[in-house]
Short mmCIF file of C-alpha atoms and ligand atoms in Angstrom, two decimals:
data_model
loop_
_atom_site.label_atom_id
_atom_site.label_comp_id
_atom_site.label_asym_id
_atom_site.label_seq_id
_atom_site.Cartn_x
_atom_site.Cartn_y
_atom_site.Cartn_z
CA MET A 2 98.16 192.08 175.09
CA THR A 3 99.47 194.94 177.60
CA ASP A 4 101.38 194.00 180.50
CA CYS A 5 99.54 196.47 182.83
CA VAL A 6 98.54 195.24 186.29
CA PRO A 7 94.53 194.82 186.09
CA LEU A 8 92.66 197.21 188.01
CA ILE A 9 89.50 195.97 190.03
CA ALA A 10 87.57 199.18 190.85
CA GLY A 11 84.42 199.24 192.66
CA ASN A 12 81.82 202.52 192.39
CA TRP A 13 79.63 202.09 195.53
CA LYS A 14 77.48 205.30 194.02
CA MET A 15 75.09 206.75 196.47
CA ASN A 16 74.46 203.50 198.46
CA GLY A 17 75.15 202.30 202.11
CA THR A 18 75.00 203.26 205.89
CA ARG A 19 78.16 203.53 208.02
CA ALA A 20 77.35 199.99 209.18
CA SER A 21 77.01 198.28 205.67
CA ALA A 22 80.22 200.26 204.42
CA LEU A 23 82.11 198.97 207.43
CA GLU A 24 80.98 195.38 206.82
CA LEU A 25 81.67 195.51 202.93
CA THR A 26 85.27 196.90 203.61
CA ARG A 27 85.95 194.41 206.42
CA GLY A 28 84.81 191.61 204.09
CA LEU A 29 86.98 192.76 201.29
CA VAL A 30 89.84 193.21 203.37
CA ALA A 31 89.56 189.57 204.78
CA GLY A 32 89.22 188.14 201.31
CA LEU A 33 92.07 190.11 199.87
CA ARG A 34 94.26 188.93 202.74
CA GLU A 35 93.82 185.59 201.09
CA ARG A 36 95.45 186.47 197.82
CA PRO A 37 98.30 184.47 196.69
CA PRO A 38 101.48 186.41 197.12
CA GLY A 39 102.18 188.80 194.13
CA GLY A 40 98.28 189.22 194.03
CA GLY A 41 97.82 189.75 190.35
CA SER A 42 95.45 192.51 190.40
CA GLN A 43 95.02 196.03 192.10
CA TRP A 44 91.97 196.69 194.00
CA LEU A 45 90.15 199.73 194.73
CA VAL A 46 87.08 201.18 196.14
CA CYS A 47 85.10 204.26 195.87
CA PRO A 48 82.68 204.84 198.54
CA PRO A 49 80.31 207.99 198.95
CA PHE A 50 82.37 211.11 200.51
CA VAL A 51 80.63 210.63 203.77
CA HIS A 52 81.82 207.06 204.28
CA LEU A 53 85.61 208.01 203.34
CA PRO A 54 86.79 208.56 206.79
CA LEU A 55 85.31 205.36 208.12
CA VAL A 56 86.60 203.20 205.17
CA GLU A 57 90.03 204.81 205.34
CA ALA A 58 90.29 204.12 209.13
CA CYS A 59 89.38 200.52 208.42
CA LEU A 60 91.89 200.24 205.82
CA ARG A 61 94.62 201.60 207.94
CA GLU A 62 93.80 199.34 210.83
CA ALA A 63 94.15 196.55 208.41
CA THR A 64 97.54 197.47 206.86
CA PRO A 65 99.12 200.18 209.13
CA GLU A 66 102.24 200.55 207.14
CA ASP A 67 100.30 201.13 203.95
CA ALA A 68 96.44 201.84 204.05
CA GLY A 69 95.96 201.14 200.28
CA ALA A 70 98.16 198.14 199.99
CA LEU A 71 95.47 195.56 199.98
CA LEU A 72 92.45 198.04 198.84
CA ALA A 73 93.03 201.53 197.62
CA LEU A 74 90.51 204.17 198.41
CA GLY A 75 89.09 206.75 196.04
CA ALA A 76 86.12 209.16 195.54
CA GLN A 77 83.47 209.35 193.16
CA ASN A 78 83.82 213.05 192.24
CA LEU A 79 85.62 216.20 193.24
CA ALA A 80 85.34 219.80 192.65
CA ALA A 81 86.45 221.57 189.41
CA THR A 82 88.18 224.44 191.36
CA ALA A 83 90.98 224.02 193.87
CA GLY A 84 89.12 225.59 196.92
CA GLY A 85 87.26 228.48 198.42
CA ALA A 86 83.63 229.62 198.43
CA LEU A 87 81.73 226.79 196.82
CA THR A 88 79.00 225.54 199.28
CA GLY A 89 78.51 221.58 199.03
CA GLU A 90 81.67 220.98 197.11
CA VAL A 91 84.68 218.87 197.87
CA SER A 92 88.26 219.52 196.63
CA ALA A 93 91.01 217.49 195.37
CA SER A 94 93.44 218.21 198.13
CA MET A 95 90.71 217.43 200.57
CA LEU A 96 90.33 214.04 199.19
CA ARG A 97 94.12 213.54 199.49
CA ASP A 98 94.07 214.64 203.10
CA ALA A 99 91.33 212.19 203.78
CA GLY A 100 93.49 209.31 202.46
CA CYS A 101 92.14 208.97 199.02
CA THR A 102 94.69 208.04 196.15
CA TRP A 103 92.07 207.84 193.35
CA VAL A 104 89.08 209.54 192.03
CA ILE A 105 86.39 208.72 189.38
CA LEU A 106 85.51 211.52 187.02
CA GLY A 107 83.18 211.86 184.11
CA HIS A 108 80.85 208.93 185.21
CA SER A 109 77.99 208.77 182.69
CA GLU A 110 75.57 209.48 185.54
CA ARG A 111 77.41 212.73 186.40
CA ARG A 112 77.37 213.76 182.68
CA THR A 113 73.78 212.96 181.68
CA LEU A 114 71.80 213.27 185.06
CA LEU A 115 73.83 216.18 186.47
CA GLY A 116 74.82 218.04 183.35
CA GLU A 117 78.56 217.65 183.72
CA THR A 118 80.24 218.83 180.50
CA ASP A 119 83.67 217.72 178.73
CA ALA A 120 85.10 221.05 179.93
CA GLN A 121 84.29 220.48 183.53
CA VAL A 122 85.62 216.79 183.30
CA LEU A 123 88.89 218.33 182.03
CA ALA A 124 89.03 220.88 184.88
CA LYS A 125 88.32 218.06 187.47
CA LEU A 126 91.03 215.90 186.05
CA GLN A 127 93.67 218.70 186.14
CA ARG A 128 92.52 219.27 189.63
CA ALA A 129 93.28 215.72 190.69
CA GLN A 130 96.46 215.76 188.97
CA GLU A 131 97.76 218.68 190.66
CA ALA A 132 96.67 217.29 194.05
CA GLY A 133 98.31 213.91 193.29
CA LEU A 134 95.21 211.87 192.70
CA HIS A 135 95.07 209.08 190.14
CA SER A 136 92.03 209.18 188.05
CA ILE A 137 89.60 207.00 186.39
CA VAL A 138 87.82 209.00 183.57
CA CYS A 139 84.77 207.36 182.17
CA VAL A 140 83.78 207.51 178.40
CA GLY A 141 80.85 205.88 176.63
CA GLU A 142 78.00 206.14 174.18
CA THR A 143 74.31 206.08 174.57
CA GLU A 144 72.32 203.35 172.87
CA ALA A 145 71.09 205.69 170.19
CA GLN A 146 74.75 206.70 169.48
CA ARG A 147 75.72 203.03 169.22
CA GLU A 148 72.77 202.30 166.94
CA ALA A 149 73.87 205.30 164.62
CA GLN A 150 77.40 203.61 164.47
CA ARG A 151 78.96 206.63 166.38
CA THR A 152 80.34 204.87 169.30
CA VAL A 153 84.18 205.38 168.23
CA PRO A 154 83.53 209.13 167.20
CA VAL A 155 81.79 209.96 170.48
CA ILE A 156 84.42 208.40 172.60
CA GLU A 157 87.29 210.23 170.40
CA ALA A 158 85.69 213.47 171.27
CA GLN A 159 85.13 212.87 175.01
CA LEU A 160 88.95 211.77 175.08
CA GLU A 161 90.02 214.74 172.79
CA ALA A 162 88.37 217.18 175.36
CA LEU A 163 90.70 215.67 177.86
CA LEU A 164 93.96 215.80 175.83
CA PRO A 165 95.57 218.81 177.86
CA ALA A 166 95.51 216.53 180.98
CA LEU A 167 96.21 213.22 179.08
CA GLN A 168 99.55 214.75 177.75
CA GLY A 169 100.58 215.56 181.35
CA ALA A 170 99.77 212.10 182.76
CA SER A 171 102.11 209.20 183.71
CA PRO A 172 100.41 206.31 182.05
CA GLY A 173 100.95 202.84 183.72
CA GLY A 174 102.90 204.59 186.59
CA LEU A 175 101.49 203.18 189.90
CA GLY A 176 103.75 205.55 191.80
CA ALA A 177 103.04 208.72 189.80
CA THR A 178 99.76 210.21 188.96
CA GLU A 179 97.92 208.01 186.65
CA VAL A 180 95.13 208.56 184.42
CA VAL A 181 93.04 205.45 183.63
CA ILE A 182 90.29 205.24 181.03
CA ALA A 183 87.14 203.39 181.74
CA TYR A 184 85.04 202.41 178.75
CA GLU A 185 81.45 202.38 180.04
CA PRO A 186 78.65 202.09 177.46
CA ILE A 187 75.78 204.08 178.99
CA TRP A 188 73.19 201.37 177.76
CA ALA A 189 75.10 198.84 179.83
CA ILE A 190 75.48 200.58 183.17
CA GLY A 191 73.22 199.36 185.84
CA THR A 192 70.96 197.33 183.29
CA GLY A 193 72.34 194.02 183.48
CA ARG A 194 73.03 194.16 179.78
CA SER A 195 76.70 193.96 179.71
CA ALA A 196 78.67 194.46 176.45
CA THR A 197 79.91 191.22 175.17
CA ALA A 198 83.67 190.78 175.65
CA GLU A 199 84.39 190.91 171.66
CA LEU A 200 82.29 194.15 171.55
CA ALA A 201 84.15 195.76 174.39
CA GLN A 202 87.47 194.45 173.18
CA GLU A 203 86.79 196.23 169.92
CA VAL A 204 86.12 199.70 171.41
CA HIS A 205 88.96 199.10 173.81
CA ALA A 206 91.37 198.69 170.82
CA ALA A 207 89.95 201.65 169.02
CA ILE A 208 90.61 203.80 172.29
CA ARG A 209 94.31 202.40 172.37
CA ARG A 210 94.71 203.11 168.71
CA TRP A 211 93.54 206.82 169.19
CA LEU A 212 95.93 207.24 172.25
CA GLY A 213 98.81 206.23 169.87
CA THR A 214 97.54 208.44 167.21
CA GLN A 215 97.92 211.43 169.67
CA GLY A 216 101.48 210.45 170.49
CA LEU A 217 100.45 209.03 174.19
CA GLU A 218 101.81 206.06 175.84
CA ALA A 219 98.87 203.78 174.52
CA ARG A 220 100.28 200.25 175.61
CA ALA A 221 100.95 201.59 179.25
CA THR A 222 97.54 203.33 179.56
CA ARG A 223 95.05 201.13 181.57
CA ILE A 224 91.58 200.91 179.90
CA LEU A 225 88.77 199.58 181.86
CA TYR A 226 85.39 198.09 181.04
CA GLY A 227 82.38 199.01 183.04
CA GLY A 228 78.88 198.11 182.60
CA SER A 229 76.98 195.25 184.41
CA VAL A 230 80.01 193.62 185.49
CA LYS A 231 79.71 190.56 187.81
CA ALA A 232 81.51 187.41 189.04
CA ALA A 233 79.97 185.49 186.13
CA ASN A 234 81.03 187.46 183.22
CA ALA A 235 84.33 189.05 184.49
CA ALA A 236 86.71 186.34 183.45
CA GLN A 237 85.60 186.64 179.76
CA LEU A 238 86.08 190.48 179.79
CA LEU A 239 89.56 190.43 181.68
CA ALA A 240 90.81 187.86 179.30
CA MET A 241 90.40 190.21 176.37
CA PRO A 242 93.82 191.59 175.29
CA ASP A 243 92.96 195.34 175.73
CA ILE A 244 90.72 195.20 178.79
CA ASP A 245 93.09 195.96 181.77
CA GLY A 246 90.58 195.87 184.50
CA VAL A 247 86.85 196.73 185.26
CA LEU A 248 84.81 199.41 186.91
CA VAL A 249 82.13 197.79 188.84
CA GLY A 250 78.72 199.56 190.32
CA GLY A 251 76.12 197.26 191.57
CA ALA A 252 78.19 194.00 192.13
CA SER A 253 80.92 195.99 194.06
CA LEU A 254 78.28 196.29 196.81
CA SER A 255 78.57 192.56 197.58
CA VAL A 256 81.75 191.08 199.07
CA GLY A 257 81.30 187.85 197.32
CA GLU A 258 80.44 189.31 193.92
CA PHE A 259 83.28 191.83 193.91
CA LEU A 260 86.03 189.37 195.16
CA GLY A 261 84.35 186.86 192.59
CA ILE A 262 85.24 189.39 189.87
CA GLY A 263 88.81 189.27 190.52
CA GLY A 264 88.74 185.35 190.94
CA LEU A 265 88.85 185.35 194.57
CA SER A 266 86.31 184.22 197.09
CA SER A 267 85.00 185.69 200.51
CA ARG A 268 85.92 184.07 203.70
CA PRO A 269 83.19 182.05 205.31
C1 PEP B 308 79.20 202.14 187.03
O1 PEP B 308 78.39 202.52 187.78
O2 PEP B 308 80.49 202.42 186.73
C2 PEP B 308 78.73 200.71 186.62
C3 PEP B 308 79.68 200.01 185.63
O3 PEP B 308 77.62 200.24 187.13
P1 PEP B 308 77.00 198.69 187.08
O4 PEP B 308 78.36 197.92 187.18
O5 PEP B 308 75.96 198.60 188.09
O6 PEP B 308 76.55 198.58 185.67
#
C-alpha cells in the first residue's frame, strides 16, 4: 500500500460545447465544495484545448486564491517542440500560461489512431517538465498483446522509452513537476470492459517493481488505472494497494458519475 494521495483525473477527449463544459465544471465545483475537510483525493479535469480558458475562468472564480485548489486543470496533449512555426500545435508553455498545471501524454488514442511514437511521447514529456507541468503518461497493451501474454514486456518497453525523463522527475511531489503513470489496457478504453481490480493490481505491481529496478522512487510514484472506470467499479479498483487513482474518459462527462468515482455525490 502506498501513501500517495489518490488522483481522480477526467479526460473529456473531443467532447462538449462551451455551454456543456461550463455546466460540467460548475457541477463538479459545487460537488467538490461539499468534500469533508482534508478531502482525501486530488481532482483534475482535462478539457479540449478550446475550452481551457472557459474552464480556467470558472475555476478561478470558484477559488480566486488558488484556481486549482478544488479541481486542477490539465490538457490532453502538447507539442513535442517548445515553440515556433508549427501550424496547429500548442506548446507546453502556452498551456502553463493558460492556467494548466497538468497534461495527459501518450494516450493510446494518440498512439494508435494518430501514430504517436514512444520518441514523440518522450519529447513531449520533456517539454512538459521544462514548462513546469505535471504529466500523466499512459501505457497499456492491446487485446492481442494480452492474449500473447506480453502485457508486462509491452508496458516495460513503453516506460523504458521514457527513462531519460522519468529519471529527472519528482515522484509524489505535488509541488514539484510530477510524472504519474496511467495503466490503460487498450481493450478496456471506451468499451465498457474494465479490467478486474485484481488484474489491474497485478499490472500496477509489475510497473512499481520495474520502477524500483530502475532506481526510481517506486513507492512515491502514483500509478493510475484507466479503462471504463465508473462510479460502480471505482471503489473496488481504488481499494487495491498499487492503484493510486484513476484516469476516466466517458464517465468524466457526467457530474454525478465523476464525483461518484471519488465517493462524492452531486448537489441536487
Ligand atoms: C481514457 O480515455 O483514458 C479512458 C480510460 O476512457 P474510458 O474511461 O471511457 O474507458
